[in-house]
Short mmCIF file of C-alpha atoms in Angstrom, two decimals:
data_model
loop_
_atom_site.label_atom_id
_atom_site.label_comp_id
_atom_site.label_asym_id
_atom_site.label_seq_id
_atom_site.Cartn_x
_atom_site.Cartn_y
_atom_site.Cartn_z
CA UNK Y 1 17.12 99.67 -158.76
CA UNK Y 2 16.59 97.14 -156.31
CA UNK Y 3 18.23 97.10 -153.00
CA UNK Y 4 20.92 94.80 -152.20
CA UNK Y 5 18.92 92.73 -149.88
CA UNK Y 6 15.87 92.51 -152.56
CA UNK Y 7 18.72 90.86 -154.88
CA UNK Y 8 19.44 88.08 -152.15
CA UNK Y 9 22.99 89.59 -151.34
CA UNK Y 10 23.67 90.03 -147.75
CA UNK Y 11 24.09 93.45 -146.49
CA UNK Y 12 26.12 95.02 -143.30
CA UNK Y 13 24.09 96.80 -140.69
CA UNK Y 14 24.51 98.05 -137.34
CA UNK Y 15 25.22 95.76 -134.18
CA UNK Y 16 21.68 96.70 -132.58
CA UNK Y 17 20.04 95.59 -136.23
CA UNK Y 18 18.15 91.73 -135.81
CA UNK Y 19 19.07 91.41 -132.25
CA UNK Y 20 17.27 90.90 -128.97
CA UNK Y 21 17.65 92.21 -125.24
CA UNK Y 22 19.79 88.88 -124.28
CA UNK Y 23 22.80 90.59 -125.48
CA UNK Y 24 22.80 90.89 -129.15
CA UNK Y 25 23.16 88.42 -132.30
CA UNK Y 26 26.28 86.23 -132.19
CA UNK Y 27 28.33 86.88 -134.83
CA UNK Y 28 27.56 84.22 -137.98
CA UNK Y 29 31.18 84.31 -139.32
CA UNK Y 30 33.19 81.53 -138.14
CA UNK Y 31 36.44 80.04 -139.75
CA UNK Y 32 34.49 79.21 -142.61
CA UNK Y 33 33.47 82.82 -143.11
CA UNK Y 34 35.97 85.44 -141.92
CA UNK Y 35 34.38 88.35 -140.07
CA UNK Y 36 34.66 91.66 -141.74
CA UNK Y 37 37.29 94.43 -141.17
CA UNK Y 38 35.03 96.42 -139.78
CA UNK Y 39 34.46 95.33 -136.15
CA UNK Y 40 31.12 97.08 -135.31
CA UNK Y 41 29.05 95.50 -138.30
CA UNK Y 42 27.90 91.91 -139.17
CA UNK Y 43 26.10 90.39 -141.62
CA UNK Y 44 22.39 90.41 -141.98
CA UNK Y 45 20.13 87.79 -144.04
CA UNK Y 46 18.38 88.77 -147.22
CA UNK Y 47 14.68 89.48 -146.72
CA UNK Y 48 13.31 85.75 -147.75
CA UNK Y 49 15.97 84.10 -145.50
CA UNK Y 50 15.32 86.83 -142.65
CA UNK Y 51 11.72 85.92 -143.05
CA UNK Y 52 12.18 82.27 -142.31
CA UNK Y 53 14.57 82.97 -139.68
CA UNK Y 54 12.41 85.84 -137.91
CA UNK Y 55 9.30 83.08 -138.09
CA UNK Y 56 11.70 80.30 -136.90
CA UNK Y 57 13.20 81.96 -133.72
CA UNK Y 58 9.57 83.32 -133.06
CA UNK Y 59 8.51 79.62 -132.69
CA UNK Y 60 11.38 78.54 -130.40
CA UNK Y 61 10.80 81.76 -128.00
CA UNK Y 62 6.96 81.74 -127.97
CA UNK Y 63 6.11 77.98 -128.63
CA UNK Y 64 9.13 76.21 -127.26
CA UNK Y 65 9.71 78.48 -124.61
CA UNK Y 66 13.63 78.24 -124.96
CA UNK Y 67 16.08 80.69 -123.15
CA UNK Y 68 17.37 83.78 -124.77
CA UNK Y 69 20.84 82.09 -125.12
CA UNK Y 70 19.71 78.90 -126.41
CA UNK Y 71 17.74 81.12 -129.29
CA UNK Y 72 21.01 83.31 -129.76
CA UNK Y 73 23.10 79.77 -130.69
CA UNK Y 74 20.17 78.86 -133.19
CA UNK Y 75 20.26 82.28 -134.88
CA UNK Y 76 23.87 82.05 -135.44
CA UNK Y 77 24.46 78.46 -136.51
CA UNK Y 78 21.33 78.79 -139.16
CA UNK Y 79 22.81 82.50 -139.87
CA UNK Y 80 26.53 80.58 -140.78
CA UNK Y 81 24.49 77.94 -142.77
CA UNK Y 82 22.32 80.64 -144.69
CA UNK Y 83 25.95 82.71 -145.72
CA UNK Y 84 27.07 79.47 -147.09
CA UNK Y 85 23.87 79.25 -149.20
CA UNK Y 86 24.18 82.77 -150.33
CA UNK Y 87 27.75 81.91 -151.78
CA UNK Y 88 26.10 79.58 -153.58
CA UNK Y 89 23.20 81.80 -154.78
CA UNK Y 90 20.44 79.70 -152.72
CA UNK Y 91 17.82 80.67 -150.28
CA UNK Y 92 17.37 78.25 -146.72
CA UNK Y 93 13.89 77.05 -148.46
CA UNK Y 94 16.05 75.67 -151.49
CA UNK Y 95 18.53 74.03 -149.71
CA UNK Y 96 19.39 70.33 -150.99
CA UNK Y 97 20.92 67.62 -149.11
CA UNK Y 98 24.15 68.09 -151.23
CA UNK Y 99 24.65 71.68 -149.62
CA UNK Y 100 24.25 70.73 -146.13
CA UNK Y 101 26.82 67.56 -146.34
CA UNK Y 102 29.23 70.44 -148.43
CA UNK Y 103 28.40 72.79 -145.47
CA UNK Y 104 29.69 70.12 -142.96
CA UNK Y 105 32.66 69.16 -145.19
CA UNK Y 106 34.13 72.66 -145.17
CA UNK Y 107 33.38 72.76 -141.32
CA UNK Y 108 35.75 70.05 -140.70
CA UNK Y 109 37.85 71.14 -143.33
CA UNK Y 110 38.47 74.16 -141.05
CA UNK Y 111 39.04 72.41 -138.01
CA UNK Y 112 35.54 72.88 -136.34
CA UNK Y 113 35.53 70.37 -133.93
CA UNK Y 114 32.63 67.59 -134.01
CA UNK Y 115 30.72 68.91 -131.08
CA UNK Y 116 30.20 72.25 -132.92
CA UNK Y 117 29.55 70.53 -135.94
CA UNK Y 118 26.71 68.21 -134.48
CA UNK Y 119 25.16 71.37 -132.85
CA UNK Y 120 24.90 72.97 -136.22
CA UNK Y 121 23.52 70.13 -137.70
CA UNK Y 122 21.22 69.62 -135.10
CA UNK Y 123 20.14 73.30 -135.36
CA UNK Y 124 19.28 72.78 -139.23
CA UNK Y 125 17.24 69.56 -138.65
CA UNK Y 126 14.71 71.78 -136.32
CA UNK Y 127 14.62 74.51 -138.69
CA UNK Y 128 13.51 72.36 -141.75
CA UNK Y 129 11.15 70.01 -139.12
CA UNK Y 130 9.75 73.69 -138.30
CA UNK Y 131 9.32 74.55 -142.30
CA UNK Y 132 8.03 71.10 -142.99
CA UNK Y 133 5.62 71.36 -140.76
CA UNK Y 134 4.49 74.79 -141.74
CA UNK Y 135 4.51 73.44 -145.18
CA UNK Y 136 7.17 75.88 -146.39
CA UNK Y 137 9.44 73.28 -147.84
CA UNK Y 138 8.65 69.94 -149.53
CA UNK Y 139 11.91 68.15 -148.44
CA UNK Y 140 14.11 68.06 -145.35
CA UNK Y 141 17.57 68.57 -146.37
CA UNK Y 142 19.07 67.03 -143.42
CA UNK Y 143 17.45 63.99 -143.98
CA UNK Y 144 19.92 60.80 -143.81
CA UNK Y 145 22.53 62.80 -142.66
CA UNK Y 146 24.59 61.25 -139.95
CA UNK Y 147 25.64 63.36 -136.89
CA UNK Y 148 29.38 63.60 -136.26
CA UNK Y 149 30.80 60.55 -134.62
CA UNK Y 150 33.13 63.09 -132.66
CA UNK Y 151 29.69 65.06 -131.46
CA UNK Y 152 29.18 63.18 -128.14
CA UNK Y 153 32.63 63.68 -126.13
CA UNK Y 154 33.32 62.89 -122.70
CA UNK Y 155 32.53 65.73 -120.34
CA UNK Y 156 35.20 67.07 -118.43
CA UNK Y 157 35.07 66.51 -114.69
CA UNK Y 158 37.24 67.14 -111.46
CA UNK Y 159 38.74 64.80 -109.18
CA UNK Y 160 37.39 64.35 -105.64
CA UNK Y 161 40.28 65.94 -104.07
CA UNK Y 162 40.26 68.52 -106.72
CA UNK Y 163 36.59 69.35 -105.86
CA UNK Y 164 37.40 69.57 -102.09
CA UNK Y 165 39.73 72.20 -103.05
CA UNK Y 166 37.34 74.18 -105.01
CA UNK Y 167 34.49 74.03 -102.40
CA UNK Y 168 36.98 75.91 -99.90
CA UNK Y 169 36.24 78.74 -102.17
CA UNK Y 170 38.42 81.52 -103.44
CA UNK Y 171 40.87 82.71 -101.57
CA UNK Y 172 41.00 86.84 -101.05
CA UNK Y 173 43.42 89.05 -99.00
CA UNK Y 174 40.38 91.48 -98.66
CA UNK Y 175 38.90 91.79 -95.35
CA UNK Y 176 35.79 93.41 -93.94
CA UNK Y 177 31.80 92.88 -93.62
CA UNK Y 178 31.48 92.96 -97.39
CA UNK Y 179 34.60 90.59 -98.56
CA UNK Y 180 33.13 88.60 -96.28
CA UNK Y 181 29.33 88.29 -97.23
CA UNK Y 182 30.61 87.86 -100.71
CA UNK Y 183 33.02 84.87 -99.54
CA UNK Y 184 29.74 82.91 -97.79
CA UNK Y 185 27.84 83.47 -100.85
CA UNK Y 186 30.60 82.30 -103.19
CA UNK Y 187 30.75 79.27 -101.14
CA UNK Y 188 26.83 78.71 -101.01
CA UNK Y 189 27.06 78.91 -104.85
CA UNK Y 190 29.77 76.38 -105.08
CA UNK Y 191 28.21 73.90 -102.63
CA UNK Y 192 25.06 73.99 -104.77
CA UNK Y 193 26.89 73.83 -107.87
CA UNK Y 194 27.98 70.61 -106.73
CA UNK Y 195 24.98 69.40 -104.76
CA UNK Y 196 22.73 69.89 -107.54
CA UNK Y 197 24.94 70.16 -111.06
CA UNK Y 198 23.10 73.43 -111.78
CA UNK Y 199 23.65 75.79 -114.94
CA UNK Y 200 25.14 78.92 -114.54
CA UNK Y 201 21.60 80.36 -115.84
CA UNK Y 202 19.84 78.23 -113.40
CA UNK Y 203 21.84 79.15 -110.15
CA UNK Y 204 21.47 82.81 -111.00
CA UNK Y 205 17.85 82.85 -111.38
CA UNK Y 206 17.22 80.64 -108.25
CA UNK Y 207 14.49 82.60 -105.86
CA UNK Y 208 14.32 82.60 -102.12
CA UNK Y 209 10.82 81.01 -102.54
CA UNK Y 210 12.46 77.79 -104.76
CA UNK Y 211 14.62 77.19 -101.39
CA UNK Y 212 13.08 74.34 -99.41
CA UNK Y 213 15.19 73.85 -96.50
CA UNK Y 214 12.68 71.91 -94.32
CA UNK Y 215 12.54 69.63 -97.62
CA UNK Y 216 16.31 69.65 -98.44
CA UNK Y 217 15.96 70.74 -101.70
CA UNK Y 218 15.69 73.32 -104.36
CA UNK Y 219 13.27 74.21 -107.17
CA UNK Y 220 15.40 74.67 -110.48
CA UNK Y 221 14.06 76.24 -113.60
CA UNK Y 222 16.15 74.74 -116.64
CA UNK Y 223 16.05 75.12 -120.49
CA UNK Y 224 12.60 76.01 -121.61
CA UNK Y 225 11.53 77.12 -118.54
CA UNK Y 226 11.20 72.86 -117.25
CA UNK Y 227 11.13 72.72 -113.37
CA UNK Y 228 12.95 70.02 -111.51
CA UNK Y 229 13.36 69.28 -107.71
CA UNK Y 230 16.92 69.07 -106.71
CA UNK Y 231 18.02 67.76 -103.28
CA UNK Y 232 20.69 69.39 -101.21
CA UNK Y 233 22.99 67.75 -99.21
CA UNK Y 234 24.00 68.53 -95.84
CA UNK Y 235 27.11 70.58 -96.61
CA UNK Y 236 24.88 72.62 -99.27
CA UNK Y 237 22.36 73.23 -96.44
CA UNK Y 238 24.98 74.49 -94.11
CA UNK Y 239 26.67 76.59 -96.39
CA UNK Y 240 23.11 78.08 -97.59
CA UNK Y 241 22.19 78.70 -93.74
CA UNK Y 242 25.41 80.11 -93.00
CA UNK Y 243 25.14 82.85 -96.40
CA UNK Y 244 20.99 83.58 -95.56
CA UNK Y 245 22.07 84.51 -91.97
CA UNK Y 246 24.99 86.67 -92.36
CA UNK Y 247 25.64 87.62 -95.64
CA UNK Y 248 22.59 88.06 -97.77
CA UNK Y 249 21.20 91.26 -95.98
CA UNK Y 250 24.74 92.83 -96.02
CA UNK Y 251 24.73 92.51 -100.19
CA UNK Y 252 21.13 93.17 -100.28
CA UNK Y 253 21.86 96.77 -98.45
CA UNK Y 254 18.53 97.49 -97.57
CA UNK Y 255 17.08 96.77 -100.92
CA UNK Y 256 14.72 94.21 -101.56
CA UNK Y 257 15.32 91.14 -104.14
CA UNK Y 258 13.24 88.05 -105.04
CA UNK Y 259 16.66 86.31 -106.18
CA UNK Y 260 18.79 84.13 -103.78
CA UNK Y 261 22.01 85.11 -104.67
CA UNK Y 262 22.79 88.51 -104.64
CA UNK Y 263 25.59 90.86 -106.16
CA UNK Y 264 26.19 94.01 -104.05
CA UNK Y 265 23.18 96.19 -104.05
CA UNK Y 266 21.13 93.47 -104.28
CA UNK Y 267 22.05 93.25 -108.04
CA UNK Y 268 21.40 90.19 -109.97
CA UNK Y 269 24.91 88.59 -110.67
CA UNK Y 270 25.95 88.10 -114.13
CA UNK Y 271 27.03 84.70 -115.76
CA UNK Y 272 30.25 86.28 -116.25
CA UNK Y 273 30.70 87.06 -112.45
CA UNK Y 274 29.92 83.53 -111.64
CA UNK Y 275 32.35 81.88 -114.43
CA UNK Y 276 34.90 84.42 -112.64
CA UNK Y 277 34.24 83.07 -108.98
CA UNK Y 278 34.37 79.73 -110.17
CA UNK Y 279 37.71 80.21 -112.06
CA UNK Y 280 39.30 81.87 -108.92
CA UNK Y 281 37.90 79.21 -106.52
CA UNK Y 282 39.69 76.46 -108.79
CA UNK Y 283 42.78 78.39 -108.75
CA UNK Y 284 43.80 76.46 -105.32
CA UNK Y 285 43.27 73.16 -107.22
CA UNK Y 286 45.66 73.39 -109.59
CA UNK Y 287 43.46 73.28 -112.50
CA UNK Y 288 41.27 75.75 -113.95
CA UNK Y 289 37.57 74.83 -113.53
CA UNK Y 290 34.21 76.03 -115.20
CA UNK Y 291 30.64 75.92 -113.85
CA UNK Y 292 29.83 73.27 -116.15
CA UNK Y 293 32.58 71.15 -114.88
CA UNK Y 294 31.13 71.22 -111.30
CA UNK Y 295 28.13 69.91 -112.86
CA UNK Y 296 29.98 67.48 -114.70
CA UNK Y 297 31.83 66.35 -111.62
CA UNK Y 298 28.48 66.03 -109.56
CA UNK Y 299 27.11 63.46 -112.13
CA UNK Y 300 30.34 61.78 -112.80
CA UNK Y 301 30.80 61.44 -108.78
CA UNK Y 302 27.51 60.01 -108.24
CA UNK Y 303 28.24 57.58 -110.92
CA UNK Y 304 31.18 56.42 -109.65
CA UNK Y 305 29.16 55.70 -106.26
CA UNK Y 306 26.87 53.66 -107.91
CA UNK Y 307 23.92 56.02 -108.88
CA UNK Y 308 21.92 55.04 -111.64
CA UNK Y 309 21.44 56.89 -115.01
CA UNK Y 310 17.36 57.71 -114.36
CA UNK Y 311 18.51 59.10 -111.16
CA UNK Y 312 21.12 61.20 -112.85
CA UNK Y 313 19.09 62.11 -115.71
CA UNK Y 314 16.61 63.68 -113.37
CA UNK Y 315 19.11 65.72 -111.38
CA UNK Y 316 20.63 67.14 -114.49
CA UNK Y 317 17.30 68.04 -115.94
CA UNK Y 318 18.15 66.01 -119.42
CA UNK Y 319 14.83 65.46 -121.15
CA UNK Y 320 16.52 62.31 -123.10
CA UNK Y 321 18.55 59.91 -121.37
CA UNK Y 322 20.51 59.27 -124.17
CA UNK Y 323 22.12 62.90 -123.28
CA UNK Y 324 22.84 61.20 -119.97
CA UNK Y 325 24.41 58.14 -121.24
CA UNK Y 326 27.59 59.94 -121.82
CA UNK Y 327 28.54 59.25 -118.18
CA UNK Y 328 28.25 55.46 -118.74
CA UNK Y 329 31.86 55.05 -119.33
CA UNK Y 330 31.96 56.07 -115.63
CA UNK Y 331 29.71 53.26 -114.76
CA UNK Y 332 31.68 51.03 -116.71
CA UNK Y 333 35.26 51.87 -115.36
CA UNK Y 334 33.76 51.16 -111.78
CA UNK Y 335 32.40 47.85 -112.87
CA UNK Y 336 35.71 46.94 -113.86
CA UNK Y 337 37.31 48.21 -110.76
CA UNK Y 338 34.65 46.24 -108.46
CA UNK Y 339 34.99 43.15 -110.81
CA UNK Y 340 38.96 43.30 -110.53
CA UNK Y 341 38.85 43.55 -106.76
CA UNK Y 342 36.09 41.26 -106.13
CA UNK Y 343 35.69 38.18 -108.72
CA UNK Y 344 37.85 35.69 -107.49
CA UNK Y 345 39.14 34.83 -111.23
CA UNK Y 346 39.71 38.21 -112.13
CA UNK Y 347 43.42 38.09 -111.54
CA UNK Y 348 46.14 36.23 -113.39
CA UNK Y 349 47.33 33.55 -111.23
#
């Protein structure tokens, strides 16, 4: 008798199966497809789907050079669509446009927000573009399917006074050299977040050699290992100098590391630790902030002060200007404000 996988039925496997070293596979189940009662198990694709997905993920990793977290997001989204297709007794390579439309319809019916739906549709577009080029399929089922209008939402950012409160750093009652070193490190990281609009993965990966004090900038490695030069303002440089002079060696505790920002014993900081730090620092502002909010705040405040979108695009590391154009609402608001203030006939007589 053939195995469940050979019959095209999804089977359950341990969490270690079909995962990588970046933290494992994100669960494919969502509000559309409720998770199993067995918390230690998750769905694994049938053999045809597995081969297609495995090949595509290798392409993303090896040829496109995408980060592990990005690849995990692709994997999760495509697995969810594959699970949907399995319920319709269809493989990924046999998907039709109606399947994609119904998949999107069900996502919206289950209150999945437009941004998430847009991300899933984008993952499918990339998958079928790859399969077309590889001549695995003859038609792209995502063709002529509009992206959700809700996809491009305005990014959340902090007001300037809120940002100033965050930059003062998290308040701690702990005293001692180690606590002071951690506080200095956190202040330097917060200043770099805001000065250079860095992502979490970028800031924890910055190396000592990337910091160019003489030029007042830092080399940042972004998505797909793309490099960009980001300028650092005087406040960020001062905070980094303080950290380098009085705190980094204390945290290294005699051990060596190529990384700029260190945890205790020269360990690499985790993304979770950075999120916790930013959350603690924002508590005094009366509004919980995330690292990505600091990135958006940098871009928003630059546009408010008259920066052009091409400059902001370069600092953010966006490969396409259309991604940066979400900040145009800020430029328009500023334009209206300046017009109202300076045009002689802007105000009613």
